[in-house]
Each structure stands twice: as structure tokens, then as C-alpha cells.
PDB file of C-alpha atoms in Angstrom:
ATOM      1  CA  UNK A  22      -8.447 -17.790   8.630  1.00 63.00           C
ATOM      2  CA  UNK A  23      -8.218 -19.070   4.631  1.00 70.00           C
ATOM      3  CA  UNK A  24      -8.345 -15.250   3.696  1.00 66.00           C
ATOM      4  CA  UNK A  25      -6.154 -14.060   6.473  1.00 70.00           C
ATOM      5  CA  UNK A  26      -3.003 -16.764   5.375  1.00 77.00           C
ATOM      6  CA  UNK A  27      -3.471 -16.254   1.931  1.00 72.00           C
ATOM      7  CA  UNK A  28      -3.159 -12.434   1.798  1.00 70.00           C
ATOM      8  CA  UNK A  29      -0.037 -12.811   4.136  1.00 73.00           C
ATOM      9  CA  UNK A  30       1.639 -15.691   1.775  1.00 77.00           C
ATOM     10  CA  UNK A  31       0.650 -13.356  -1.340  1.00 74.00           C
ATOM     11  CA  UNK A  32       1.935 -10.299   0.363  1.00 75.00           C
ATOM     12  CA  UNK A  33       5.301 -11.330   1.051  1.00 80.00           C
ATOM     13  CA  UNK A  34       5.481 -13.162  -2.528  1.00 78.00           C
ATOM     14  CA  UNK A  35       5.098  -9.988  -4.186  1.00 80.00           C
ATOM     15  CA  UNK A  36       6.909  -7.777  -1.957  1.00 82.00           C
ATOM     16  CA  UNK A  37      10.136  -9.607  -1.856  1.00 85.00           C
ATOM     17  CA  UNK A  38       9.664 -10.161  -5.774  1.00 83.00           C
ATOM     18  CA  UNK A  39       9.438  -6.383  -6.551  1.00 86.00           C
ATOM     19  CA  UNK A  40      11.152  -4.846  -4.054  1.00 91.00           C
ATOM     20  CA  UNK A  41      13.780  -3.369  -6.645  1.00 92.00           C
ATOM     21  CA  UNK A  42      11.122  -0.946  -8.374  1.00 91.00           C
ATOM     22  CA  UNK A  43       9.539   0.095  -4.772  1.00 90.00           C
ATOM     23  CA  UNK A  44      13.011   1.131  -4.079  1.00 93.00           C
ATOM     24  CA  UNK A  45      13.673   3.359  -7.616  1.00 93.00           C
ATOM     25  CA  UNK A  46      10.174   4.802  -6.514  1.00 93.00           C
ATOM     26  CA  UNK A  47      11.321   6.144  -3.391  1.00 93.00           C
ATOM     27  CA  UNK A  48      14.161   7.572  -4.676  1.00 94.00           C
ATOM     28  CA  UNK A  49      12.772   9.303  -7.065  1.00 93.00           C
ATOM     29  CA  UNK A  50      10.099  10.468  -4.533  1.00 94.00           C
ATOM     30  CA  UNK A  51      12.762  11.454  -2.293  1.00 92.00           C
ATOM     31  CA  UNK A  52      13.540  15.814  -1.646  1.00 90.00           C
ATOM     32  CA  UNK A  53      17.328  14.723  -1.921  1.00 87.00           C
ATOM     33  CA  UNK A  54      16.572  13.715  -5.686  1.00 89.00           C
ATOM     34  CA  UNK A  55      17.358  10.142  -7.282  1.00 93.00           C
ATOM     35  CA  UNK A  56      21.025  10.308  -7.733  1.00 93.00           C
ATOM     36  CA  UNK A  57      21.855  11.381  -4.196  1.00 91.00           C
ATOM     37  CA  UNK A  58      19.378   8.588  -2.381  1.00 90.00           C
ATOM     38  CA  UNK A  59      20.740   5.997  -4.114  1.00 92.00           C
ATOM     39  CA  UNK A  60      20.133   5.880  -7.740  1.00 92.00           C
ATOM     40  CA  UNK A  61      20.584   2.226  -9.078  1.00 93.00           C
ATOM     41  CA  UNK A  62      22.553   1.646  -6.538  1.00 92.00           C
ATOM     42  CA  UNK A  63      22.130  -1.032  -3.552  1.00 91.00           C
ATOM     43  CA  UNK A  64      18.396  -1.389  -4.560  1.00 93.00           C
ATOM     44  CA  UNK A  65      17.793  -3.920  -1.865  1.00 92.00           C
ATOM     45  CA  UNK A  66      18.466  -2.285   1.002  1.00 92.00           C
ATOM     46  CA  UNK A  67      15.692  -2.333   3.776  1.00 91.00           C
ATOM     47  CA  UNK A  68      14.213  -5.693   2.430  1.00 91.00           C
ATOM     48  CA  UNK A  69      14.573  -6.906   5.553  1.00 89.00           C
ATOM     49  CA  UNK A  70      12.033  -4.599   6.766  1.00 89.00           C
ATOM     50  CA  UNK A  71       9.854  -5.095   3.715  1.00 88.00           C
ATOM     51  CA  UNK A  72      10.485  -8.927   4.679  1.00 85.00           C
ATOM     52  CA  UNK A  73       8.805  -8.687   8.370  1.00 86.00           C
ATOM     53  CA  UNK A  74       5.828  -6.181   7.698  1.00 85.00           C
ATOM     54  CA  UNK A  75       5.157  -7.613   4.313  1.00 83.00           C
ATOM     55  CA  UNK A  76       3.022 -10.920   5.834  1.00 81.00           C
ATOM     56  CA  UNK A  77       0.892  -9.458   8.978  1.00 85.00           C
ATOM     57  CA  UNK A  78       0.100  -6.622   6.975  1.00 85.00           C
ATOM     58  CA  UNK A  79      -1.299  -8.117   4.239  1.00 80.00           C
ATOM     59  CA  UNK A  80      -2.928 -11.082   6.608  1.00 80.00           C
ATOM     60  CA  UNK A  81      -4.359  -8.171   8.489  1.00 86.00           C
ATOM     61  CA  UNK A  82      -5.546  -6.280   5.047  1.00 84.00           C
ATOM     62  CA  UNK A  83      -7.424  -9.131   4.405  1.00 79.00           C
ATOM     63  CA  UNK A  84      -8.419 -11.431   7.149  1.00 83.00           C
ATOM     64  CA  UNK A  85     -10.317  -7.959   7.481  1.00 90.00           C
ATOM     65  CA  UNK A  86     -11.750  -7.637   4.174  1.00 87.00           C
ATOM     66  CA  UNK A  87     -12.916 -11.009   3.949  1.00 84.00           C
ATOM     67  CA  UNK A  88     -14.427 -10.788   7.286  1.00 90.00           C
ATOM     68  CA  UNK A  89     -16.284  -6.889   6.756  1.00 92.00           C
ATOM     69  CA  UNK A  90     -17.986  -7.918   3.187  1.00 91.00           C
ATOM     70  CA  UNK A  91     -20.386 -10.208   4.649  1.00 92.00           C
ATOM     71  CA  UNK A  92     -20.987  -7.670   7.616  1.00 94.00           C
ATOM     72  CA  UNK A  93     -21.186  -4.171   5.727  1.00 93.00           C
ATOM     73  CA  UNK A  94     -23.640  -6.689   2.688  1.00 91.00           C
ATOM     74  CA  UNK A  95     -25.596  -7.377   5.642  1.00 92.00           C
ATOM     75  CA  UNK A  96     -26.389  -3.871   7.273  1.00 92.00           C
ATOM     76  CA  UNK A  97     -27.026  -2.777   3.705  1.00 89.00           C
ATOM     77  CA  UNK A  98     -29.946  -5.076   3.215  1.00 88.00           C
ATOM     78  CA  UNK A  99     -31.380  -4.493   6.425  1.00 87.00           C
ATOM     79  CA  UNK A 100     -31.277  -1.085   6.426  1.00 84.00           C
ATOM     80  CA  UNK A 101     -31.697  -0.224   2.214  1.00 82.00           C
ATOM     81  CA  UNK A 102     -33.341  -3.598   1.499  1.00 79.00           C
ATOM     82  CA  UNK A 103     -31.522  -6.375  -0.946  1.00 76.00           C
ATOM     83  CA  UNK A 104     -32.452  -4.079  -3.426  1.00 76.00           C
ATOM     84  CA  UNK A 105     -31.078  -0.862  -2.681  1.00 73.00           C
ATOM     85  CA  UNK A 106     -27.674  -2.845  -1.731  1.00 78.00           C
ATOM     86  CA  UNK A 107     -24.875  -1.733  -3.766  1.00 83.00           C
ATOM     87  CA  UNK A 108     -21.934  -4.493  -3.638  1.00 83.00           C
ATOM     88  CA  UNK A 109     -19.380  -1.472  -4.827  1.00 80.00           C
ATOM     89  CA  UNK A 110     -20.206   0.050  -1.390  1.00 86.00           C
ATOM     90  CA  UNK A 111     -19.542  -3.259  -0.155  1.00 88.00           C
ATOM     91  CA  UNK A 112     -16.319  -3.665  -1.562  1.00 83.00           C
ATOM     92  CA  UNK A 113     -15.110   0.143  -0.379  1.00 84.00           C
ATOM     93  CA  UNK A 114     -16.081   0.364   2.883  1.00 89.00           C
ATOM     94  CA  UNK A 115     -14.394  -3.575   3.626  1.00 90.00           C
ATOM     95  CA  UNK A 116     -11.383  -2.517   1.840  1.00 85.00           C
ATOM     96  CA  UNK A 117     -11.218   1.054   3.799  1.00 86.00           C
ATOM     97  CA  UNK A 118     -11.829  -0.930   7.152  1.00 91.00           C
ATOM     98  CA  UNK A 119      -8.873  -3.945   5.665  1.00 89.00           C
ATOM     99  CA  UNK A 120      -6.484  -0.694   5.175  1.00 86.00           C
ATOM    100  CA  UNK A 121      -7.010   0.955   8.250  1.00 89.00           C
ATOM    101  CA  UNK A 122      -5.861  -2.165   9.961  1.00 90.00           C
ATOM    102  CA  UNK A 123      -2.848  -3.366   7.767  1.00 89.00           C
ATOM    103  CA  UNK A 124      -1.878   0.207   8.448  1.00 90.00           C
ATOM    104  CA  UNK A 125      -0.788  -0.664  12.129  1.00 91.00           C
ATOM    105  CA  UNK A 126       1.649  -2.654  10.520  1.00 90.00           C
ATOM    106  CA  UNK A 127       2.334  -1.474   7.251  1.00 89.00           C
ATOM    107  CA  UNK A 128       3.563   2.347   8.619  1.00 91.00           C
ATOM    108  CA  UNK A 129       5.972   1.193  10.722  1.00 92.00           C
ATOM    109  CA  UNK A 130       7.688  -0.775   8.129  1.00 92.00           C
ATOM    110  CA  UNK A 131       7.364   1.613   5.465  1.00 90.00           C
ATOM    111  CA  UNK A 132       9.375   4.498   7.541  1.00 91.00           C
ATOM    112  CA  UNK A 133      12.279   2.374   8.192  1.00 93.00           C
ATOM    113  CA  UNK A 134      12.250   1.120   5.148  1.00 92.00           C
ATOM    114  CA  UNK A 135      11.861   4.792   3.096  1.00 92.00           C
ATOM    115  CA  UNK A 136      14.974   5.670   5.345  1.00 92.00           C
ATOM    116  CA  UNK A 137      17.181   2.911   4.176  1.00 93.00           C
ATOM    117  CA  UNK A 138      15.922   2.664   0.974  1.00 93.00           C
ATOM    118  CA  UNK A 139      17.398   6.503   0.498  1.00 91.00           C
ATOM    119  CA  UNK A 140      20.582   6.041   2.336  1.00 87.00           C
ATOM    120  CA  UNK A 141      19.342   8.475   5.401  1.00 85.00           C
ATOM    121  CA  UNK A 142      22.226   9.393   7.963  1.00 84.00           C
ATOM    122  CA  UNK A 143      22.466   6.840  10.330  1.00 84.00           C
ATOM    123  CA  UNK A 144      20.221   3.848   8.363  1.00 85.00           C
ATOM    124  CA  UNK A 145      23.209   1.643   8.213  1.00 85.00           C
ATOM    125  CA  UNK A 146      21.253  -1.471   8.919  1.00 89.00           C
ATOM    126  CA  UNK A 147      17.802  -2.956  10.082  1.00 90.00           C
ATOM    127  CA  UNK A 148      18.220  -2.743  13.523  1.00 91.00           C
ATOM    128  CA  UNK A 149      20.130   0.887  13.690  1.00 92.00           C
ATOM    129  CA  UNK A 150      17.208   2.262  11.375  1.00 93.00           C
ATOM    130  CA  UNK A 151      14.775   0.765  13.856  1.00 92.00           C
ATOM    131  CA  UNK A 152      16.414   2.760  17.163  1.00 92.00           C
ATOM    132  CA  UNK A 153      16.969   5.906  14.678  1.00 91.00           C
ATOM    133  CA  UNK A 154      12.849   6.591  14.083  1.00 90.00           C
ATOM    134  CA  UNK A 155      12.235   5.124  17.545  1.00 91.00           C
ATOM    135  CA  UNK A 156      14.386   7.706  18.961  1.00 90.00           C
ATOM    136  CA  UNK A 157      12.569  10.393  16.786  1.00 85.00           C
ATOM    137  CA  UNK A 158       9.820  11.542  20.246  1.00 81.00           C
ATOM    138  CA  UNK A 159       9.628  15.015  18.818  1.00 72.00           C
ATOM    139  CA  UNK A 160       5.790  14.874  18.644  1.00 70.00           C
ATOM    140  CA  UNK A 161       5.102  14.947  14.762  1.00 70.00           C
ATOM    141  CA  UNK A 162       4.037  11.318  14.828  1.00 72.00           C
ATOM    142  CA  UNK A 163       1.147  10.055  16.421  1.00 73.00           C
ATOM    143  CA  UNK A 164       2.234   8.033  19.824  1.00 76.00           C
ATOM    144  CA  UNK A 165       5.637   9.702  18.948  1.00 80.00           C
ATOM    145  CA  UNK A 166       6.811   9.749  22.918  1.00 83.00           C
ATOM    146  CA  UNK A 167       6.405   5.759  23.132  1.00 85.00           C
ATOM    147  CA  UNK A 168       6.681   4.934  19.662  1.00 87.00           C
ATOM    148  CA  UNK A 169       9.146   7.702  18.232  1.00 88.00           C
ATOM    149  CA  UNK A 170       8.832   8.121  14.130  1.00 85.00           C
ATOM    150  CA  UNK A 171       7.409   4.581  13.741  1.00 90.00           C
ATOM    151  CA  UNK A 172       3.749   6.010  12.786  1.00 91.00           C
ATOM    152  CA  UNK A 173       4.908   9.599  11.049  1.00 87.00           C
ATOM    153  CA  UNK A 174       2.876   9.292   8.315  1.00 84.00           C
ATOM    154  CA  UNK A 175      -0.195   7.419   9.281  1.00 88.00           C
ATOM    155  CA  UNK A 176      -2.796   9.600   8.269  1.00 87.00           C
ATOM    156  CA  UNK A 177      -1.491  10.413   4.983  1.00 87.00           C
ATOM    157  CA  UNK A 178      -1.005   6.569   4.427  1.00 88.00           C
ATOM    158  CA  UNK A 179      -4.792   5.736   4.984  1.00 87.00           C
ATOM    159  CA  UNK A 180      -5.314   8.902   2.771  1.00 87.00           C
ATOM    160  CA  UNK A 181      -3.552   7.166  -0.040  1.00 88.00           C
ATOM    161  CA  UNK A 182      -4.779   3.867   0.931  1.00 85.00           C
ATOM    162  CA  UNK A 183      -8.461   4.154   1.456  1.00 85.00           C
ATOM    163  CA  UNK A 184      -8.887   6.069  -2.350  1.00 89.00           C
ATOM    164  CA  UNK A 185      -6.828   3.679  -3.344  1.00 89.00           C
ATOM    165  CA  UNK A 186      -9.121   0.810  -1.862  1.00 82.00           C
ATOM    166  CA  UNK A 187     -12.398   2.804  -3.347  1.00 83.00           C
ATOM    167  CA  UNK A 188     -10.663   2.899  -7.062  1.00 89.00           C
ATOM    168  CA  UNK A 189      -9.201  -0.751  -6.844  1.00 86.00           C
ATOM    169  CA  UNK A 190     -11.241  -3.312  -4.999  1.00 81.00           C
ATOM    170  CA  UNK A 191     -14.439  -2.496  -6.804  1.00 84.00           C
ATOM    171  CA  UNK A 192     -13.062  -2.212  -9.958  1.00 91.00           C
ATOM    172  CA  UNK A 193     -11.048  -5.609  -9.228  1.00 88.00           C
ATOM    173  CA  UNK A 194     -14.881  -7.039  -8.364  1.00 85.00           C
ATOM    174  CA  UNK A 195     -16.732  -5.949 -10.905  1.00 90.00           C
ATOM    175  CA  UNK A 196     -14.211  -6.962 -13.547  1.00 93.00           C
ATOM    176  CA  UNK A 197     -14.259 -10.416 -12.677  1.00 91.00           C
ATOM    177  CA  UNK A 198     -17.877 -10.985 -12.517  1.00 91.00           C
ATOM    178  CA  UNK A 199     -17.712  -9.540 -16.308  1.00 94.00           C
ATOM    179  CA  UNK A 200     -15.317 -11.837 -17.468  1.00 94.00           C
ATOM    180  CA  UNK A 201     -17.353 -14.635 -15.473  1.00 93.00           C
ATOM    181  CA  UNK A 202     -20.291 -13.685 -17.081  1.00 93.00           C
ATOM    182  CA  UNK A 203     -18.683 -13.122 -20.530  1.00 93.00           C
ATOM    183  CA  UNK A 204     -17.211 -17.140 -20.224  1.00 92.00           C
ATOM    184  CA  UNK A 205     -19.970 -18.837 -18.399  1.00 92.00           C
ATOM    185  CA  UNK A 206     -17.811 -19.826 -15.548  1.00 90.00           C
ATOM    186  CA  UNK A 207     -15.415 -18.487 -12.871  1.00 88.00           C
ATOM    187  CA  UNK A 208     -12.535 -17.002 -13.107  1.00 86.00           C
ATOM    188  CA  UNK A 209      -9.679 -18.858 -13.141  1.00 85.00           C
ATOM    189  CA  UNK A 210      -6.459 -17.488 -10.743  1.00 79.00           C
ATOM    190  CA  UNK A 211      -4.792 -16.352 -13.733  1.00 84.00           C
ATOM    191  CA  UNK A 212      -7.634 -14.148 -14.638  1.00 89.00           C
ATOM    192  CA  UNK A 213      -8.041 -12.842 -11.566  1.00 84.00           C
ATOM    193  CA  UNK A 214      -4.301 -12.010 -11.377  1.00 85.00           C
ATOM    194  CA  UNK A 215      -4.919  -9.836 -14.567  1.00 90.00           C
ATOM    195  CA  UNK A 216      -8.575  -7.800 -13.276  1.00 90.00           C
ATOM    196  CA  UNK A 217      -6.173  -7.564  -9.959  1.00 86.00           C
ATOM    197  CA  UNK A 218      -2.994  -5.727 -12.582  1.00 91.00           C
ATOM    198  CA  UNK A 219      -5.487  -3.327 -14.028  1.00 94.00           C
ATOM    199  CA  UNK A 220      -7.242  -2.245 -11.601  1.00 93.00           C
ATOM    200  CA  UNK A 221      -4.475  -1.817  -9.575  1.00 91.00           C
ATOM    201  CA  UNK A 222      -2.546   0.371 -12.008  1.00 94.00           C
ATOM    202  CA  UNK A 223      -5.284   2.747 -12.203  1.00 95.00           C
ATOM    203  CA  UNK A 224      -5.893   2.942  -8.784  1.00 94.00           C
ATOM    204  CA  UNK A 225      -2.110   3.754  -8.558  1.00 94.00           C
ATOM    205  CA  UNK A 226      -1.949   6.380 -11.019  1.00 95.00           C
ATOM    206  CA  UNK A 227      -4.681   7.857  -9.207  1.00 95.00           C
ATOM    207  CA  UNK A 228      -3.119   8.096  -6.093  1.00 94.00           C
ATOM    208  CA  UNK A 229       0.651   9.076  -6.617  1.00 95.00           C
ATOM    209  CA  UNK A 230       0.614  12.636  -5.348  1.00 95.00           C
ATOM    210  CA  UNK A 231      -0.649  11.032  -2.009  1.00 94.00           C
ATOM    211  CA  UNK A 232       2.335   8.816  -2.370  1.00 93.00           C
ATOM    212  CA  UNK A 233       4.773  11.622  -2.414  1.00 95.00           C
ATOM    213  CA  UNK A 234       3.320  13.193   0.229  1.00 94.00           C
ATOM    214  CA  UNK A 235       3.486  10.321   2.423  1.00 92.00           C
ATOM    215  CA  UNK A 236       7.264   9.375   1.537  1.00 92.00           C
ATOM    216  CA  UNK A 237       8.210  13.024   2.225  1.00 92.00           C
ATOM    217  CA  UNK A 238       6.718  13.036   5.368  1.00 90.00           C
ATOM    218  CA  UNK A 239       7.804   9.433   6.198  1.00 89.00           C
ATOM    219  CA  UNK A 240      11.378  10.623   5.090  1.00 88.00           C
ATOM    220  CA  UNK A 241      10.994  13.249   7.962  1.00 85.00           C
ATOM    221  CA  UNK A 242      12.840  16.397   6.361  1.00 86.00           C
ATOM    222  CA  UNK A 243      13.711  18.024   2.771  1.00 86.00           C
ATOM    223  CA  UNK A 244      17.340  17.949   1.419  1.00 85.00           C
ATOM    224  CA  UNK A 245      18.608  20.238   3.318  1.00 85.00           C
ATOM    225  CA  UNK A 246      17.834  18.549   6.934  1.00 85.00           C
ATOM    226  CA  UNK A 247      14.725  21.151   7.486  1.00 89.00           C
ATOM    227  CA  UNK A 248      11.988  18.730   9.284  1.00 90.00           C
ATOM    228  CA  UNK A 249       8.329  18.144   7.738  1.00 90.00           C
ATOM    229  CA  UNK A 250       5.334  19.259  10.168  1.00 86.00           C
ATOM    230  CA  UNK A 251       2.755  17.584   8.619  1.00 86.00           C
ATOM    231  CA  UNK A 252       0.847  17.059   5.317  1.00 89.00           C
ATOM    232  CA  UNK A 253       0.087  20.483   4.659  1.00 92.00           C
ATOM    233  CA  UNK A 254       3.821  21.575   5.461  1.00 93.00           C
ATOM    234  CA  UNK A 255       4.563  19.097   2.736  1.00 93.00           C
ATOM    235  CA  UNK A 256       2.403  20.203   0.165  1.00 94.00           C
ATOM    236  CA  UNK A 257       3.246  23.824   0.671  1.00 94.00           C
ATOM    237  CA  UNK A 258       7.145  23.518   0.582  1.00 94.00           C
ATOM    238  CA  UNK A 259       6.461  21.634  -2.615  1.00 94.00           C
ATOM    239  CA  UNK A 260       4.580  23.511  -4.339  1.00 94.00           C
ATOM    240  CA  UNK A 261       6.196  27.120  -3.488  1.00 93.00           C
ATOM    241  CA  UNK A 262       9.816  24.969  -4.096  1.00 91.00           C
ATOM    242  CA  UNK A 263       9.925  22.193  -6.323  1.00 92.00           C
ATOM    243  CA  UNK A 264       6.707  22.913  -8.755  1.00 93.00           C
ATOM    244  CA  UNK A 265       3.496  20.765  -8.989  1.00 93.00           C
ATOM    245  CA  UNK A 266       5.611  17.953 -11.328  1.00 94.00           C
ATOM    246  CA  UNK A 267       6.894  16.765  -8.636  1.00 94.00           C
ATOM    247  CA  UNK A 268       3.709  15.110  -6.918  1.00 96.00           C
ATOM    248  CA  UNK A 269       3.372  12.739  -9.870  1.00 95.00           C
ATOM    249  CA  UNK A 270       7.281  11.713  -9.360  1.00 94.00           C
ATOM    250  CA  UNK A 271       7.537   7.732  -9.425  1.00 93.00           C
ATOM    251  CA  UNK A 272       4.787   7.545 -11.279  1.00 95.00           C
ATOM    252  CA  UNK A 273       5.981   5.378 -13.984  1.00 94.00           C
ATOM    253  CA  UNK A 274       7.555   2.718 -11.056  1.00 92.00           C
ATOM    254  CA  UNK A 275       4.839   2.999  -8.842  1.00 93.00           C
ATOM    255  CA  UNK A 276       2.329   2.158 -11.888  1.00 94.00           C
ATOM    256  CA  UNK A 277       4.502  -0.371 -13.061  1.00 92.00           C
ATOM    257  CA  UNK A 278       5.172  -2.000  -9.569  1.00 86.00           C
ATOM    258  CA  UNK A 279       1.752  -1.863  -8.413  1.00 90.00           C
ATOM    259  CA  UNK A 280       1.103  -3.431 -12.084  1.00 92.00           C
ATOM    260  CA  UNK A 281       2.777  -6.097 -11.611  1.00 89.00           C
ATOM    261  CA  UNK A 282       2.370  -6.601  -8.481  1.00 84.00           C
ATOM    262  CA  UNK A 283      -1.026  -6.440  -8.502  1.00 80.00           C
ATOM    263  CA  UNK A 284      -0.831  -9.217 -11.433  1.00 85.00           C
ATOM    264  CA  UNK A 285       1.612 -11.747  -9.232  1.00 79.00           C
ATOM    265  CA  UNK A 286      -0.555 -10.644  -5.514  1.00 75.00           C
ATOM    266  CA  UNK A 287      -4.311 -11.588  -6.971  1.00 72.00           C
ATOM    267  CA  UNK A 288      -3.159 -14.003  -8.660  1.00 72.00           C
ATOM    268  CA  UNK A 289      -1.249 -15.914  -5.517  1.00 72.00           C
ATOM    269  CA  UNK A 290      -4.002 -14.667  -3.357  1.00 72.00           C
ATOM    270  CA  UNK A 291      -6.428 -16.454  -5.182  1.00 70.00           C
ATOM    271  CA  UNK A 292      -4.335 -19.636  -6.253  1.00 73.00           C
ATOM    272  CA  UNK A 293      -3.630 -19.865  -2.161  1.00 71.00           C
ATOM    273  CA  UNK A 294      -6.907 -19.198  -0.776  1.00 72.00           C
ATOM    274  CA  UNK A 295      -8.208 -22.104  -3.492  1.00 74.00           C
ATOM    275  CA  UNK A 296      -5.474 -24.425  -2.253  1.00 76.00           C
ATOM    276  CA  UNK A 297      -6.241 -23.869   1.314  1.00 73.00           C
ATOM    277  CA  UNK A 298     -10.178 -24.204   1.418  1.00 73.00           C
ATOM    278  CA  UNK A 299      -9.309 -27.675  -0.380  1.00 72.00           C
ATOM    279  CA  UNK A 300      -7.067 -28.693   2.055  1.00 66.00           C
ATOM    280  CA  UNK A 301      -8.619 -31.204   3.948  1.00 58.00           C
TER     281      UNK A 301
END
């Protein structure tokens, strides 16, 4: 329960913060270019749908994490022995598990929000954005006849999210048990705020082609209207269209958000969860 309120009150602290830069990113992700989605332009639109997925998602991410280490430690020692364990393992398979469920949340938010934050016909506001993708049943999302558009994308997003999980997390682990060892203490919030920045800029670096991929398809269709069937579609067009440059487009935001972000999220995460298990 700690883990779970703590990742939700980080979430939205960092979501809300940064939204500005997540925008830019999109945009410059987006098939209509930068200048036509937006540009610098009304960089806080959709921040109201950033606003309600930010908190369950990241609860969900990880109430679940928390909750699989102890699990995924234990099947390790029972069947490789205490050993053989390898707490890296650990740390990938709870964070694939934590993203898999955040997901549920997380996809739905991040199509309406991709469609306002490029300026897509007929995203004039939360709640018309919301019937828009839920009207979108033409059966290239998963559910798509009950829940339209609202999970187009899913499976790229854990594509993106589960590398981006493997690179992170254990890097984010391992980093602050060398500092701890290095000081002869724990790490302090702060320095777990900074493990949380690094690791989560390389881990974003990493991963930005599987970003594009996922706000093109989340998008729905290139500039000229012509719909996306799938991640392979997507790659394709790209490729025989645009030019491989393109799947490292928002790189420089995307590193810099996620940066950041990752900074002001461990950081509150840990400063939080602290707070909370001394609550009496």
C-alpha cells in the first residue's frame, strides 16, 4: 500500500511538472511534422488527461513492483538456490510485470493525450477527444468494438516499456547499492533521485525508435489522413518515406524529460514512501 501511494503521488508530481517537454516530444514525433502539430504553441493541451492517468498508473506500476520483487527473489532461490539468484533478474522481470499493468491505464491516456497534444481534427477538448478514439471500432486496437482507439498501441507500448524496465530498474538498483557501499550508509532521497536521472536517460535513449513507433500508431494515421495497421505498417511507411532519422526524432526531449523526470520521480518516490512507512 506504502509503494502503491507513493508511485501514484510521484507520478503525478512529475507528470504535471514536465508536461511541456512530453508535449515538444510528440510533436516532433508526429508524421504531420513539428510546426503543423503545434510547435511551441499551446504546450499544455491534454494535461488534463495526463492529470487523471498520471496517479493509477504509476500506483499500479508500482504497487506491482514492490509486490513481484519479493515473489520473483523467492522462486529464484528455490528453484536456482540463494546462490544462483541474480537480483538484476529480479528487478526486470518485477518491473516487466509493474509495466504490463500500469499499461491498462497508461494507453488509454496516452492516445488521447498524443491526439490533443498534436492538434488532431476533432481533439478540441478532454471530453470530445475521449468520444473521438472511443468512436474509433475499426478493429486496429485491441477490444476496439467496446473500447474504440483507447488501447491502439498497447503492444508497442509494453515493447517500449518492458526494454525500457530491463535497461532502467536494474541499473537504478545496482547504482544505489554502489553509492551505499562507496559511503557506508544508505542512500539518501536525493541520491536516489540522481541513480533514478541516469539510468533513466539511458534507458530512454535506448528506447526512442519504440517511442516513435508507438506515437505514430497511437496518432492513428500519417499526414496525409492514410490510417496505420499496425507496428510493422509503421515501420515500413517510415522507412521507405521519411528515412531511418526519423525513429530517433524527440530524442533530445524525450532524454531530457525522462532525465529529469526521472531525477524529480525517484526522488519523490523515495522521499514519500520514507514519509509514509513513518507515519504512525
Amino acid at each position: 500500500l506504502t509503494s502503491l501511494i507513493a508511485g501514484g503521488m510521484a507520478g503525478t508530481t512529475v507528470d504535471l511538472a514536465l508536461f511541456p517537454i512530453d508535449t515538444l516530444k510528440t510533436r516532433l514525433q508526429s508524421p504531420q511534422g513539428f510546426v503543423a502539430a503545434g510547435g511551441f504553441r499551446g504546450v499544455y493541451r491534454g494535461i488534463m488527461a495526463a492529470a487523471a492517468g498520471s496517479s493509477p498508473g504509476a500506483a499500479l506500476f508500482f504497487g506491482t513492483y514492490e509486490a513481484m520483487k519479493p515473489v520473483i527473489a523467492n522462486l529464484q532461490n528455490t528453484y536456482r538456490g540463494e546462490d544462483a539468484s541474480s537480483p538484476a533478474l529480479t528487478h526486470m522481470i518485477a518491473a516487466s510485470i509493474g509495466e504490463a499493468a500500469a499499461c491498462l491505464v497508461r494507453v488509454p491516456t496516452e492516445v488521447v493525450k498524443s491526439k490533443m497534444q498534436t492538434n488532431a481534427a476533432g481533439a478540441s477538448s478532454l471530453s470530445e477527444t475521449f468520444k473521438l478514439v472511443v468512436s474509433e471500432k475499426d478493429g486496429r486496437a485491441f477490444g476496439s468494438q467496446i473500447f474504440g482507439g483507447l488501447y491502439r498501441g498497447y503492444g508497442i507500448t509494453l515493447m517500449r516499456e518492458v526494454p525500457f524496465a530491463f535497461i532502467q530498474f536494474p541499473l537504478y538498483e545496482r547504482l544505489k547499492v554502489e553509492w551505499a557501499k562507496v559511503q557506508g550508509y544508505e542512500t539518501s532521497p536525493l541520491q536516489a533521485a540522481t541513480c533514478g536521472s541516469f539510468s533513466g536517460g539511458v534507458a530512454a535513449a535506448f528506447t526512442t525508435p519504440l517511442d516513435v513507433v508507438k506515437t505514430r500508431l497511437m496518432l492513428g494515421s500519417d499526414k496525409n489522413g492514410v490510417k496505420y495497421h499496425g507496428a510493422n505498417d509503421v515501420i515500413g511507411r517510415i522507412l521507405k518515406e521519411e528515412g531511418t532519422p526519423v525513429f530517433l526524432s524527440g530524442i533530445q526531449p524525450r532524454v531530457m524529460w525522462i532525465s529529469i523526470g526521472g531525477f524529480v520521480f525517484f526522488g519523490a518516490y523515495e522521499s514519500y514512501r520514507s514519509l509514509l512507512m513513518n507515519f504512525p
